[in-house]
Amino acid sequence: MKIAIATKNNGKLKEFEELAKGTPYEFIKIPENIKDLPPETGSTFYENALIKAEFISKQLGIPAIGDDSGLEVDALNGNPGIFSARYSKTGIDKDNCLKLIKNLDGLQEDKRSARFRCCLVGYFEGKIIQSNGTLEGSIAREFKGTNGFGYDPIFITENGKHLAELEKDEKNTISHRSEAFKKLLIKVSELINKSFEE
């Protein structure tokens, strides 16, 4: 059974490819002829993930998984949240990180707590499944590491390392996306089996 990953984010695609190894499913990229995903008009991670999953599933006629994830900073009342990818004017990863560092300027370490949150939604023939994952940490004052993407260079994990300093295997054992993906895998099998039985 093929399952489409409803994202155009290359960083997310690479993580999904690693997480999907050894599963009984064939996770595929969106075909090149689908140029754009629908606008993320939802007010929650769940709503945005569902918009993408439903669109791609209906386009391709196969199950699809939509991902919406972001960074929640406690001192900023949970922001940037669903706007994490477009936090700065340019939406470029480095600019997003620089704006966040600036907005937390002067705050001591115990006031810089944050978490990555991931919501995955599977959609197929009107059926919906979902799962969530989080990764607790804090926001650094400087960039470290060359791995990962997004806010990884300024996110300090509970072991004291920046997320961008971790190798992909190490990151995939603790990441918010990994946690959500493992939970969703069980539900995906239930979803597909139900679809074939009906």
PDB file of C-alpha atoms in Angstrom, residues 10-182:
ATOM      1  CA  ASN A  10      12.445  18.716   1.868  1.00  0.00           C
ATOM      2  CA  GLY A  11      13.640  18.581   5.469  1.00  0.00           C
ATOM      3  CA  LYS A  12      10.427  16.904   6.582  1.00  0.00           C
ATOM      4  CA  LEU A  13      10.521  14.531   3.603  1.00  0.00           C
ATOM      5  CA  LYS A  14      14.004  13.337   4.545  1.00  0.00           C
ATOM      6  CA  GLU A  15      12.920  12.715   8.121  1.00  0.00           C
ATOM      7  CA  PHE A  16       9.866  10.749   6.981  1.00  0.00           C
ATOM      8  CA  GLU A  17      12.023   8.648   4.657  1.00  0.00           C
ATOM      9  CA  GLU A  18      14.259   7.710   7.589  1.00  0.00           C
ATOM     10  CA  LEU A  19      11.336   7.022   9.928  1.00  0.00           C
ATOM     11  CA  ALA A  20       9.546   4.899   7.328  1.00  0.00           C
ATOM     12  CA  LYS A  21      12.394   2.423   6.878  1.00  0.00           C
ATOM     13  CA  GLY A  22      11.346  -1.060   7.910  1.00  0.00           C
ATOM     14  CA  THR A  23       7.612  -0.364   7.807  1.00  0.00           C
ATOM     15  CA  PRO A  24       5.271  -2.436   5.634  1.00  0.00           C
ATOM     16  CA  TYR A  25       4.160   0.647   3.715  1.00  0.00           C
ATOM     17  CA  GLU A  26       5.621   2.506   0.765  1.00  0.00           C
ATOM     18  CA  PHE A  27       5.690   6.188   1.620  1.00  0.00           C
ATOM     19  CA  ILE A  28       5.892   8.347  -1.496  1.00  0.00           C
ATOM     20  CA  LYS A  29       6.535  11.988  -2.302  1.00  0.00           C
ATOM     21  CA  ILE A  30       3.947  14.213  -3.924  1.00  0.00           C
ATOM     22  CA  PRO A  31       4.223  13.933  -7.723  1.00  0.00           C
ATOM     23  CA  GLU A  32       5.902  16.855  -9.470  1.00  0.00           C
ATOM     24  CA  ASN A  33       2.722  17.740 -11.357  1.00  0.00           C
ATOM     25  CA  ILE A  34       1.103  18.835  -8.086  1.00  0.00           C
ATOM     26  CA  LYS A  35       2.818  22.177  -7.746  1.00  0.00           C
ATOM     27  CA  ASP A  36       1.205  23.572  -4.620  1.00  0.00           C
ATOM     28  CA  LEU A  37      -0.618  22.467  -1.510  1.00  0.00           C
ATOM     29  CA  PRO A  38      -3.733  24.370  -0.411  1.00  0.00           C
ATOM     30  CA  PRO A  39      -3.273  27.371   1.918  1.00  0.00           C
ATOM     31  CA  GLU A  40      -2.911  26.584   5.615  1.00  0.00           C
ATOM     32  CA  THR A  41      -6.046  28.391   6.744  1.00  0.00           C
ATOM     33  CA  GLY A  42      -6.578  26.383   9.940  1.00  0.00           C
ATOM     34  CA  SER A  43      -6.205  27.788  13.432  1.00  0.00           C
ATOM     35  CA  THR A  44      -4.518  24.657  14.831  1.00  0.00           C
ATOM     36  CA  PHE A  45      -1.800  22.200  13.806  1.00  0.00           C
ATOM     37  CA  TYR A  46      -4.514  19.543  13.393  1.00  0.00           C
ATOM     38  CA  GLU A  47      -6.629  21.621  11.030  1.00  0.00           C
ATOM     39  CA  ASN A  48      -3.675  22.500   8.817  1.00  0.00           C
ATOM     40  CA  ALA A  49      -2.443  18.905   8.685  1.00  0.00           C
ATOM     41  CA  LEU A  50      -5.916  17.697   7.723  1.00  0.00           C
ATOM     42  CA  ILE A  51      -6.202  20.261   4.911  1.00  0.00           C
ATOM     43  CA  LYS A  52      -3.019  18.899   3.327  1.00  0.00           C
ATOM     44  CA  ALA A  53      -3.766  15.207   3.886  1.00  0.00           C
ATOM     45  CA  GLU A  54      -7.304  15.373   2.498  1.00  0.00           C
ATOM     46  CA  PHE A  55      -6.228  17.363  -0.566  1.00  0.00           C
ATOM     47  CA  ILE A  56      -3.436  14.961  -1.535  1.00  0.00           C
ATOM     48  CA  SER A  57      -5.455  11.822  -0.796  1.00  0.00           C
ATOM     49  CA  LYS A  58      -8.272  12.984  -3.046  1.00  0.00           C
ATOM     50  CA  GLN A  59      -5.823  14.021  -5.767  1.00  0.00           C
ATOM     51  CA  LEU A  60      -4.044  10.662  -5.821  1.00  0.00           C
ATOM     52  CA  GLY A  61      -6.743   8.265  -4.650  1.00  0.00           C
ATOM     53  CA  ILE A  62      -4.520   6.770  -1.952  1.00  0.00           C
ATOM     54  CA  PRO A  63      -4.041   7.399   1.781  1.00  0.00           C
ATOM     55  CA  ALA A  64      -2.081  10.525   2.639  1.00  0.00           C
ATOM     56  CA  ILE A  65      -0.404  11.850   5.753  1.00  0.00           C
ATOM     57  CA  GLY A  66      -0.412  15.571   6.454  1.00  0.00           C
ATOM     58  CA  ASP A  67       2.099  17.083   8.845  1.00  0.00           C
ATOM     59  CA  ASP A  68       1.829  20.395  10.618  1.00  0.00           C
ATOM     60  CA  SER A  69       4.382  21.204  13.225  1.00  0.00           C
ATOM     61  CA  GLY A  70       6.031  24.138  14.865  1.00  0.00           C
ATOM     62  CA  LEU A  71       7.770  25.669  17.817  1.00  0.00           C
ATOM     63  CA  GLU A  72       5.919  26.845  20.922  1.00  0.00           C
ATOM     64  CA  VAL A  73       7.793  29.256  23.188  1.00  0.00           C
ATOM     65  CA  ASP A  74       6.301  29.684  26.662  1.00  0.00           C
ATOM     66  CA  ALA A  75       7.529  33.261  27.133  1.00  0.00           C
ATOM     67  CA  LEU A  76       5.780  34.205  23.879  1.00  0.00           C
ATOM     68  CA  ASN A  77       2.452  32.617  24.850  1.00  0.00           C
ATOM     69  CA  GLY A  78       3.026  29.630  22.578  1.00  0.00           C
ATOM     70  CA  ASN A  79       4.194  31.596  19.549  1.00  0.00           C
ATOM     71  CA  PRO A  80       5.330  31.244  16.821  1.00  0.00           C
ATOM     72  CA  GLY A  81       3.171  28.079  16.878  1.00  0.00           C
ATOM     73  CA  ILE A  82       1.313  27.445  13.617  1.00  0.00           C
ATOM     74  CA  PHE A  83       3.160  30.412  12.098  1.00  0.00           C
ATOM     75  CA  SER A  84       6.616  28.933  12.757  1.00  0.00           C
ATOM     76  CA  ALA A  85       7.522  28.568   9.061  1.00  0.00           C
ATOM     77  CA  ARG A  86       6.504  32.151   8.307  1.00  0.00           C
ATOM     78  CA  TYR A  87       7.556  33.861  11.523  1.00  0.00           C
ATOM     79  CA  SER A  88       9.863  36.389   9.878  1.00  0.00           C
ATOM     80  CA  LYS A  89       9.136  38.560   6.845  1.00  0.00           C
ATOM     81  CA  THR A  90      11.121  36.278   4.534  1.00  0.00           C
ATOM     82  CA  GLY A  91      10.122  32.940   6.057  1.00  0.00           C
ATOM     83  CA  ILE A  92      13.740  31.791   5.633  1.00  0.00           C
ATOM     84  CA  ASP A  93      14.923  29.461   8.417  1.00  0.00           C
ATOM     85  CA  LYS A  94      17.819  31.687   9.474  1.00  0.00           C
ATOM     86  CA  ASP A  95      15.658  34.798   9.590  1.00  0.00           C
ATOM     87  CA  ASN A  96      12.998  33.013  11.621  1.00  0.00           C
ATOM     88  CA  CYS A  97      15.661  31.965  14.142  1.00  0.00           C
ATOM     89  CA  LEU A  98      17.179  35.448  14.329  1.00  0.00           C
ATOM     90  CA  LYS A  99      13.781  37.042  14.980  1.00  0.00           C
ATOM     91  CA  LEU A 100      13.078  34.542  17.762  1.00  0.00           C
ATOM     92  CA  ILE A 101      16.450  35.151  19.420  1.00  0.00           C
ATOM     93  CA  LYS A 102      15.796  38.897  19.281  1.00  0.00           C
ATOM     94  CA  ASN A 103      12.318  38.542  20.770  1.00  0.00           C
ATOM     95  CA  LEU A 104      13.760  36.605  23.720  1.00  0.00           C
ATOM     96  CA  ASP A 105      16.656  39.010  24.270  1.00  0.00           C
ATOM     97  CA  GLY A 106      17.352  39.571  27.955  1.00  0.00           C
ATOM     98  CA  LEU A 107      15.461  36.541  29.219  1.00  0.00           C
ATOM     99  CA  GLN A 108      17.359  34.211  31.552  1.00  0.00           C
ATOM    100  CA  GLU A 109      17.700  30.509  30.769  1.00  0.00           C
ATOM    101  CA  ASP A 110      14.848  29.454  33.051  1.00  0.00           C
ATOM    102  CA  LYS A 111      12.474  31.693  31.068  1.00  0.00           C
ATOM    103  CA  ARG A 112      13.397  30.336  27.629  1.00  0.00           C
ATOM    104  CA  SER A 113      11.512  27.024  27.731  1.00  0.00           C
ATOM    105  CA  ALA A 114       9.967  25.800  24.497  1.00  0.00           C
ATOM    106  CA  ARG A 115       8.812  22.707  22.695  1.00  0.00           C
ATOM    107  CA  PHE A 116       8.477  21.393  19.195  1.00  0.00           C
ATOM    108  CA  ARG A 117       4.996  20.058  18.508  1.00  0.00           C
ATOM    109  CA  CYS A 118       3.997  17.812  15.609  1.00  0.00           C
ATOM    110  CA  CYS A 119       0.506  16.800  14.552  1.00  0.00           C
ATOM    111  CA  LEU A 120       0.138  14.090  11.920  1.00  0.00           C
ATOM    112  CA  VAL A 121      -3.194  13.442  10.254  1.00  0.00           C
ATOM    113  CA  GLY A 122      -3.965  10.513   7.988  1.00  0.00           C
ATOM    114  CA  TYR A 123      -6.856  10.754   5.546  1.00  0.00           C
ATOM    115  CA  PHE A 124      -8.356   8.092   3.271  1.00  0.00           C
ATOM    116  CA  GLU A 125     -11.847   7.832   1.810  1.00  0.00           C
ATOM    117  CA  GLY A 126     -13.395  10.109   4.419  1.00  0.00           C
ATOM    118  CA  LYS A 127     -11.701   8.454   7.382  1.00  0.00           C
ATOM    119  CA  ILE A 128      -9.372  10.464   9.589  1.00  0.00           C
ATOM    120  CA  ILE A 129      -6.702   9.422  12.085  1.00  0.00           C
ATOM    121  CA  GLN A 130      -4.289  11.614  13.999  1.00  0.00           C
ATOM    122  CA  SER A 131      -1.370  11.541  16.405  1.00  0.00           C
ATOM    123  CA  ASN A 132       0.769  14.073  18.238  1.00  0.00           C
ATOM    124  CA  GLY A 133       4.343  14.318  19.445  1.00  0.00           C
ATOM    125  CA  THR A 134       6.358  16.859  21.413  1.00  0.00           C
ATOM    126  CA  LEU A 135      10.001  17.546  22.182  1.00  0.00           C
ATOM    127  CA  GLU A 136      10.769  19.694  25.222  1.00  0.00           C
ATOM    128  CA  GLY A 137      13.735  22.033  25.375  1.00  0.00           C
ATOM    129  CA  SER A 138      14.699  25.695  25.387  1.00  0.00           C
ATOM    130  CA  ILE A 139      15.812  28.460  23.045  1.00  0.00           C
ATOM    131  CA  ALA A 140      19.524  29.257  22.777  1.00  0.00           C
ATOM    132  CA  ARG A 141      21.149  32.652  22.274  1.00  0.00           C
ATOM    133  CA  GLU A 142      23.297  31.439  19.387  1.00  0.00           C
ATOM    134  CA  PHE A 143      23.355  28.972  16.504  1.00  0.00           C
ATOM    135  CA  LYS A 144      25.069  25.599  16.835  1.00  0.00           C
ATOM    136  CA  GLY A 145      25.218  22.593  14.540  1.00  0.00           C
ATOM    137  CA  THR A 146      24.754  22.074  10.817  1.00  0.00           C
ATOM    138  CA  ASN A 147      22.225  19.229  10.790  1.00  0.00           C
ATOM    139  CA  GLY A 148      18.465  19.505  10.608  1.00  0.00           C
ATOM    140  CA  PHE A 149      16.443  22.495   9.472  1.00  0.00           C
ATOM    141  CA  GLY A 150      14.108  25.181  10.762  1.00  0.00           C
ATOM    142  CA  TYR A 151      14.765  26.109  14.390  1.00  0.00           C
ATOM    143  CA  ASP A 152      17.045  23.116  15.052  1.00  0.00           C
ATOM    144  CA  PRO A 153      20.231  25.264  15.343  1.00  0.00           C
ATOM    145  CA  ILE A 154      18.793  27.319  18.240  1.00  0.00           C
ATOM    146  CA  PHE A 155      16.790  24.607  20.025  1.00  0.00           C
ATOM    147  CA  ILE A 156      18.556  23.122  23.053  1.00  0.00           C
ATOM    148  CA  THR A 157      17.462  19.583  23.901  1.00  0.00           C
ATOM    149  CA  GLU A 158      17.242  18.285  27.456  1.00  0.00           C
ATOM    150  CA  ASN A 159      20.700  16.699  27.093  1.00  0.00           C
ATOM    151  CA  GLY A 160      22.192  20.155  26.539  1.00  0.00           C
ATOM    152  CA  LYS A 161      22.942  19.787  22.834  1.00  0.00           C
ATOM    153  CA  HIS A 162      21.402  21.868  20.099  1.00  0.00           C
ATOM    154  CA  LEU A 163      19.095  19.776  17.926  1.00  0.00           C
ATOM    155  CA  ALA A 164      21.183  20.642  14.855  1.00  0.00           C
ATOM    156  CA  GLU A 165      24.228  19.055  16.528  1.00  0.00           C
ATOM    157  CA  LEU A 166      22.602  15.608  16.596  1.00  0.00           C
ATOM    158  CA  GLU A 167      23.075  13.018  13.867  1.00  0.00           C
ATOM    159  CA  LYS A 168      19.855  12.042  12.093  1.00  0.00           C
ATOM    160  CA  ASP A 169      19.581   8.685  13.858  1.00  0.00           C
ATOM    161  CA  GLU A 170      19.960  10.333  17.244  1.00  0.00           C
ATOM    162  CA  LYS A 171      17.422  13.015  16.374  1.00  0.00           C
ATOM    163  CA  ASN A 172      14.920  10.452  15.137  1.00  0.00           C
ATOM    164  CA  THR A 173      14.930   8.673  18.493  1.00  0.00           C
ATOM    165  CA  ILE A 174      13.753  11.789  20.362  1.00  0.00           C
ATOM    166  CA  SER A 175      12.045  14.079  17.858  1.00  0.00           C
ATOM    167  CA  HIS A 176       8.448  15.236  18.027  1.00  0.00           C
ATOM    168  CA  ARG A 177       7.905  13.929  14.486  1.00  0.00           C
ATOM    169  CA  SER A 178       9.294  10.511  15.388  1.00  0.00           C
ATOM    170  CA  GLU A 179       6.979  10.241  18.397  1.00  0.00           C
ATOM    171  CA  ALA A 180       3.943  11.223  16.335  1.00  0.00           C
ATOM    172  CA  PHE A 181       4.915   8.923  13.451  1.00  0.00           C
ATOM    173  CA  LYS A 182       5.290   5.860  15.679  1.00  0.00           C
TER     174      LYS A 182
END
